[in-house]
Short mmCIF file of C-alpha atoms in Angstrom, two decimals:
data_model
loop_
_atom_site.label_atom_id
_atom_site.label_comp_id
_atom_site.label_asym_id
_atom_site.label_seq_id
_atom_site.Cartn_x
_atom_site.Cartn_y
_atom_site.Cartn_z
CA UNK A 1 0.00 0.00 0.00
CA UNK A 2 1.54 3.34 -1.04
CA UNK A 3 1.83 6.44 1.12
CA UNK A 4 -1.10 8.23 -0.52
CA UNK A 5 -3.39 5.28 0.26
CA UNK A 6 -2.27 5.26 3.90
CA UNK A 7 -2.89 9.02 4.14
CA UNK A 8 -6.34 8.62 2.62
CA UNK A 9 -7.41 6.05 5.20
CA UNK A 10 -6.03 8.23 8.02
CA UNK A 11 -7.96 11.25 6.78
CA UNK A 12 -10.59 12.43 9.25
CA UNK A 13 -12.81 13.26 6.28
CA UNK A 14 -12.64 9.67 5.05
CA UNK A 15 -13.08 8.27 8.57
CA UNK A 16 -16.13 10.45 9.20
CA UNK A 17 -17.68 9.46 5.88
CA UNK A 18 -16.90 5.79 6.44
CA UNK A 19 -18.46 5.69 9.90
CA UNK A 20 -21.56 7.45 8.58
CA UNK A 21 -21.96 4.94 5.74
CA UNK A 22 -21.55 2.00 8.13
CA UNK A 23 -24.15 3.56 10.43
CA UNK A 24 -26.46 3.85 7.40
CA UNK A 25 -26.08 0.12 6.69
CA UNK A 26 -26.94 -0.73 10.29
CA UNK A 27 -29.98 1.55 10.28
CA UNK A 28 -31.18 0.17 6.92
CA UNK A 29 -31.29 -3.31 8.44
CA UNK A 30 -32.98 -1.86 11.52
CA UNK A 31 -35.70 -0.23 9.41
CA UNK A 32 -36.49 -3.56 7.75
CA UNK A 33 -36.88 -5.19 11.17
CA UNK A 34 -39.01 -2.30 12.46
CA UNK A 35 -41.34 -2.35 9.47
CA UNK A 36 -41.69 -6.12 9.71
CA UNK A 37 -42.79 -5.68 13.34
CA UNK A 38 -45.20 -2.84 12.55
CA UNK A 39 -46.76 -3.92 9.26
CA UNK A 40 -46.58 -7.71 9.28
CA UNK A 41 -46.84 -8.57 12.98
CA UNK A 42 -48.85 -5.51 14.04
CA UNK A 43 -46.70 -4.82 17.10
CA UNK A 44 -47.53 -1.38 18.61
CA UNK A 45 -45.04 1.36 17.56
CA UNK A 46 -44.53 2.81 21.05
CA UNK A 47 -43.81 -0.62 22.53
CA UNK A 48 -41.51 -1.36 19.59
CA UNK A 49 -39.42 1.69 20.45
CA UNK A 50 -39.27 0.71 24.13
CA UNK A 51 -38.15 -2.88 23.56
CA UNK A 52 -35.77 -1.88 20.76
CA UNK A 53 -33.79 0.50 22.95
CA UNK A 54 -34.29 -1.66 26.03
CA UNK A 55 -32.56 -4.57 24.33
CA UNK A 56 -29.93 -2.17 23.00
CA UNK A 57 -29.19 -1.21 26.59
CA UNK A 58 -28.98 -4.86 27.67
CA UNK A 59 -26.68 -5.74 24.79
CA UNK A 60 -24.49 -2.79 25.75
CA UNK A 61 -24.06 -4.00 29.33
CA UNK A 62 -20.61 -5.55 28.63
CA UNK A 63 -19.48 -2.12 27.44
CA UNK A 64 -21.03 -0.47 30.49
CA UNK A 65 -19.34 -2.95 32.85
CA UNK A 66 -15.97 -2.47 31.13
CA UNK A 67 -16.19 1.32 31.26
CA UNK A 68 -17.72 1.46 34.73
CA UNK A 69 -19.38 4.52 36.23
CA UNK A 70 -16.76 6.74 34.62
CA UNK A 71 -18.64 6.37 31.33
CA UNK A 72 -21.51 8.37 32.86
CA UNK A 73 -19.26 11.13 34.16
CA UNK A 74 -20.17 14.39 32.46
CA UNK A 75 -20.16 18.14 32.99
CA UNK A 76 -23.20 18.54 30.73
CA UNK A 77 -26.03 16.36 32.12
CA UNK A 78 -28.83 18.65 30.91
CA UNK A 79 -27.47 18.60 27.33
CA UNK A 80 -27.53 14.81 27.43
CA UNK A 81 -31.10 14.78 28.79
CA UNK A 82 -32.38 17.26 26.20
CA UNK A 83 -30.64 15.38 23.40
CA UNK A 84 -32.20 12.08 24.49
CA UNK A 85 -35.67 13.63 24.78
CA UNK A 86 -35.43 14.85 21.18
CA UNK A 87 -34.18 11.44 20.07
CA UNK A 88 -36.98 9.62 21.94
CA UNK A 89 -39.78 11.63 20.33
CA UNK A 90 -38.00 11.32 16.99
CA UNK A 91 -37.99 7.53 17.36
CA UNK A 92 -41.71 7.52 18.19
CA UNK A 93 -42.55 9.62 15.12
CA UNK A 94 -40.35 7.42 12.92
CA UNK A 95 -41.69 4.07 14.09
CA UNK A 96 -45.28 5.31 13.81
CA UNK A 97 -44.63 6.58 10.29
CA UNK A 98 -43.25 3.21 9.19
CA UNK A 99 -46.65 1.63 9.86
CA UNK A 100 -48.10 3.30 6.76
CA UNK A 101 -45.15 4.62 4.74
CA UNK A 102 -42.88 2.34 2.63
CA UNK A 103 -39.22 2.35 3.69
CA UNK A 104 -37.93 4.16 0.63
CA UNK A 105 -40.54 6.93 0.89
CA UNK A 106 -39.95 7.39 4.62
CA UNK A 107 -36.19 7.61 4.07
CA UNK A 108 -36.64 10.19 1.31
CA UNK A 109 -38.67 12.35 3.67
CA UNK A 110 -36.32 11.99 6.62
CA UNK A 111 -33.55 13.27 4.36
CA UNK A 112 -34.83 16.78 5.00
CA UNK A 113 -32.72 16.45 8.17
CA UNK A 114 -29.54 17.92 6.58
CA UNK A 115 -31.27 21.28 6.21
CA UNK A 116 -32.04 21.37 9.92
CA UNK A 117 -28.54 20.17 10.82
CA UNK A 118 -26.59 22.47 8.51
CA UNK A 119 -28.56 25.56 9.56
CA UNK A 120 -28.23 24.54 13.20
CA UNK A 121 -24.51 23.84 12.80
CA UNK A 122 -24.05 27.36 11.50
CA UNK A 123 -26.26 29.04 14.12
CA UNK A 124 -25.42 27.04 17.25
CA UNK A 125 -22.06 25.31 16.66
CA UNK A 126 -20.35 28.09 14.72
CA UNK A 127 -19.26 25.70 11.96
CA UNK A 128 -18.37 27.04 8.55
CA UNK A 129 -20.89 26.00 5.90
CA UNK A 130 -19.20 26.71 2.59
CA UNK A 131 -20.43 26.50 -0.98
CA UNK A 132 -19.40 22.86 -1.43
CA UNK A 133 -21.33 21.71 1.61
CA UNK A 134 -24.45 23.64 0.67
CA UNK A 135 -24.36 22.35 -2.90
CA UNK A 136 -23.79 18.74 -1.82
CA UNK A 137 -26.66 18.87 0.66
CA UNK A 138 -28.99 20.55 -1.84
CA UNK A 139 -28.10 17.99 -4.53
CA UNK A 140 -28.82 15.14 -2.14
CA UNK A 141 -32.15 16.67 -1.19
CA UNK A 142 -33.12 17.15 -4.84
CA UNK A 143 -32.32 13.49 -5.42
CA UNK A 144 -34.63 12.57 -2.55
CA UNK A 145 -37.46 14.69 -3.93
CA UNK A 146 -37.11 13.12 -7.38
CA UNK A 147 -37.59 9.73 -5.74
CA UNK A 148 -40.38 10.87 -3.42
CA UNK A 149 -42.53 12.89 -5.87
CA UNK A 150 -44.54 14.67 -3.15
CA UNK A 151 -46.82 16.13 -5.84
CA UNK A 152 -48.24 12.69 -6.68
CA UNK A 153 -51.69 11.45 -5.60
CA UNK A 154 -50.12 8.80 -3.36
CA UNK A 155 -48.64 11.44 -1.06
CA UNK A 156 -50.41 11.51 2.33
CA UNK A 157 -50.28 13.57 5.53
CA UNK A 158 -49.02 10.49 7.39
CA UNK A 159 -45.86 10.72 5.31
CA UNK A 160 -44.99 13.93 7.20
CA UNK A 161 -44.19 11.91 10.33
CA UNK A 162 -40.69 11.14 8.98
CA UNK A 163 -40.23 14.91 8.46
CA UNK A 164 -41.09 15.48 12.11
CA UNK A 165 -38.61 12.79 13.09
CA UNK A 166 -36.02 14.49 10.85
CA UNK A 167 -36.49 17.77 12.74
CA UNK A 168 -36.21 16.08 16.13
CA UNK A 169 -33.23 13.94 15.13
CA UNK A 170 -31.56 16.98 13.59
CA UNK A 171 -31.69 18.76 16.94
CA UNK A 172 -30.43 15.62 18.70
CA UNK A 173 -27.53 15.30 16.24
CA UNK A 174 -26.47 18.91 16.79
CA UNK A 175 -26.32 18.40 20.55
CA UNK A 176 -24.41 15.15 19.97
CA UNK A 177 -21.85 17.01 17.87
CA UNK A 178 -21.46 19.65 20.56
CA UNK A 179 -20.94 16.98 23.22
CA UNK A 180 -18.26 15.18 21.19
CA UNK A 181 -16.13 18.33 21.47
CA UNK A 182 -15.97 17.79 25.23
CA UNK A 183 -16.58 14.10 25.89
CA UNK A 184 -15.61 10.69 24.40
CA UNK A 185 -18.00 8.83 22.04
CA UNK A 186 -18.57 6.13 24.67
CA UNK A 187 -20.05 8.65 27.11
CA UNK A 188 -22.39 10.11 24.49
CA UNK A 189 -23.59 6.64 23.47
CA UNK A 190 -24.05 5.35 27.03
CA UNK A 191 -26.14 8.34 28.09
CA UNK A 192 -28.43 7.80 25.10
CA UNK A 193 -28.95 4.11 25.84
CA UNK A 194 -29.46 4.60 29.58
CA UNK A 195 -31.95 7.47 29.33
CA UNK A 196 -33.98 6.29 26.34
CA UNK A 197 -35.29 3.19 28.10
CA UNK A 198 -37.25 4.93 30.91
CA UNK A 199 -38.50 7.65 28.53
CA UNK A 200 -39.72 5.08 26.01
CA UNK A 201 -41.25 3.02 28.84
CA UNK A 202 -43.44 5.97 29.82
CA UNK A 203 -44.51 6.58 26.21
CA UNK A 204 -45.26 2.87 25.70
CA UNK A 205 -47.31 2.67 28.92
CA UNK A 206 -49.36 5.68 27.84
CA UNK A 207 -50.41 3.96 24.61
CA UNK A 208 -50.91 0.41 25.91
CA UNK A 209 -47.85 -1.63 26.82
CA UNK A 210 -47.25 -4.81 24.77
CA UNK A 211 -44.97 -7.75 25.67
CA UNK A 212 -43.27 -9.49 22.70
CA UNK A 213 -43.14 -13.24 22.19
CA UNK A 214 -42.13 -15.64 19.45
CA UNK A 215 -40.84 -14.02 16.26
CA UNK A 216 -41.53 -10.51 17.57
CA UNK A 217 -39.20 -11.13 20.50
CA UNK A 218 -36.31 -12.23 18.28
CA UNK A 219 -36.85 -9.33 15.89
CA UNK A 220 -36.75 -6.87 18.78
CA UNK A 221 -33.50 -8.40 20.05
CA UNK A 222 -32.04 -7.92 16.55
CA UNK A 223 -33.37 -4.35 16.52
CA UNK A 224 -31.63 -3.69 19.84
CA UNK A 225 -28.30 -4.96 18.52
CA UNK A 226 -28.56 -2.88 15.33
CA UNK A 227 -29.58 0.19 17.33
CA UNK A 228 -26.58 -0.02 19.67
CA UNK A 229 -24.20 -0.54 16.74
CA UNK A 230 -25.72 2.21 14.58
CA UNK A 231 -25.72 4.79 17.38
CA UNK A 232 -22.09 4.12 18.23
CA UNK A 233 -21.02 4.41 14.58
CA UNK A 234 -23.00 7.63 14.28
CA UNK A 235 -21.21 9.07 17.30
CA UNK A 236 -17.83 8.11 15.81
CA UNK A 237 -18.78 9.86 12.56
CA UNK A 238 -19.61 13.14 14.30
CA UNK A 239 -16.48 12.81 16.42
CA UNK A 240 -14.28 12.44 13.33
CA UNK A 241 -15.54 15.38 11.26
CA UNK A 242 -17.84 18.42 11.19
CA UNK A 243 -21.58 17.78 11.40
CA UNK A 244 -22.19 19.84 8.24
CA UNK A 245 -19.63 17.71 6.34
CA UNK A 246 -20.66 14.18 7.38
CA UNK A 247 -24.42 14.76 7.14
CA UNK A 248 -24.68 14.46 3.31
CA UNK A 249 -23.22 10.94 3.59
CA UNK A 250 -26.33 10.08 5.53
CA UNK A 251 -28.15 10.45 2.19
CA UNK A 252 -26.63 7.13 1.12
CA UNK A 253 -29.14 5.45 3.41
CA UNK A 254 -31.77 6.05 0.72
CA UNK A 255 -30.46 3.56 -1.87
CA UNK A 256 -29.56 1.18 0.99
CA UNK A 257 -33.10 1.26 2.34
CA UNK A 258 -34.64 1.05 -1.13
CA UNK A 259 -32.64 -2.11 -1.78
CA UNK A 260 -33.61 -3.55 1.61
CA UNK A 261 -37.30 -2.74 1.10
CA UNK A 262 -37.31 -4.31 -2.36
CA UNK A 263 -35.55 -7.50 -1.23
CA UNK A 264 -37.68 -8.04 1.88
CA UNK A 265 -41.06 -6.47 1.15
CA UNK A 266 -41.08 -6.26 -2.64
CA UNK A 267 -41.66 -2.49 -2.66
CA UNK A 268 -41.35 -1.11 -6.18
CA UNK A 269 -40.36 2.59 -6.11
CA UNK A 270 -40.88 4.85 -9.09
CA UNK A 271 -38.68 4.72 -12.17
CA UNK A 272 -37.02 7.95 -11.09
CA UNK A 273 -35.36 6.12 -8.20
CA UNK A 274 -32.00 5.59 -9.83
CA UNK A 275 -31.74 9.19 -11.07
CA UNK A 276 -32.27 10.43 -7.53
CA UNK A 277 -29.92 7.82 -6.06
CA UNK A 278 -27.21 8.82 -8.56
CA UNK A 279 -27.48 12.46 -7.49
CA UNK A 280 -27.18 11.45 -3.83
CA UNK A 281 -24.15 9.25 -4.47
CA UNK A 282 -22.46 11.92 -6.62
CA UNK A 283 -23.00 14.61 -3.97
CA UNK A 284 -21.56 12.45 -1.18
CA UNK A 285 -18.47 11.33 -3.10
CA UNK A 286 -17.83 14.87 -4.36
CA UNK A 287 -17.94 16.27 -0.85
CA UNK A 288 -15.68 13.57 0.60
CA UNK A 289 -13.01 14.11 -2.07
CA UNK A 290 -13.14 17.90 -1.69
CA UNK A 291 -12.76 17.73 2.10
CA UNK A 292 -9.98 15.15 1.90
CA UNK A 293 -8.19 17.37 -0.64
CA UNK A 294 -8.42 20.37 1.69
CA UNK A 295 -6.89 18.31 4.50
CA UNK A 296 -3.99 17.29 2.24
CA UNK A 297 -3.28 20.94 1.43
CA UNK A 298 -3.27 21.92 5.12
CA UNK A 299 -0.93 19.04 6.08
CA UNK A 300 1.51 19.79 3.27
#
């Protein structure tokens, strides 16, 4: 392996992009499991969210034991609490939306999140949002709209639930990015897992608590594992690079989820799918190469 290849893989731009793509793969698999629970098995959305993050917490216990109480040590407890509250309501909106909205359509709608994150990164985190980042995000969003076609007769009000989840998750992501400036990724992840369980328990109890069994139980265990993995990878992505930079790579979850929905549920998105997916892929690769190039100039 030559020196340029080694430098590329050590680039924080490449690391941030890579962690975000891996998180997208984990969340694509999670969405398939969640929709199977909601649409096929009819498991209540609020209870799905509770058991999903409850099992994620259980599966994370080895990490918690290894890190000990020091993993919970923080100077910013209220930021963690507010971040988790936003994430919890975002999860509820997302899981409820998946009951009626196909995976690929829900993902296209949730991709409005970069607008919330980039504007928030500029206003609250003081990050520089240059022309390249704006253009990449806008191109990815246009790709999503080409796939979604919100002007079509099939568009419903229920499809706006993923937009609500995008707004809530955008706020949660901004607080996460702020916290990674001061605390390690393990602390950010542990606080999320520990606090989400009691919050989701209250929301599930309010809507009628359901206990899983049989196939639903195993699917929820898988959802917990994918949730813990995806959240940790997401934290690593924001720790490696600016929020405004890594967010467009989250757009790659659209083709990943379209593929997953087609393989598992047989969803057939519109013929404009691949045009939109191409725009998303182009925007993400363009941004990664531009950022990596800027890093090379600074180092030299």
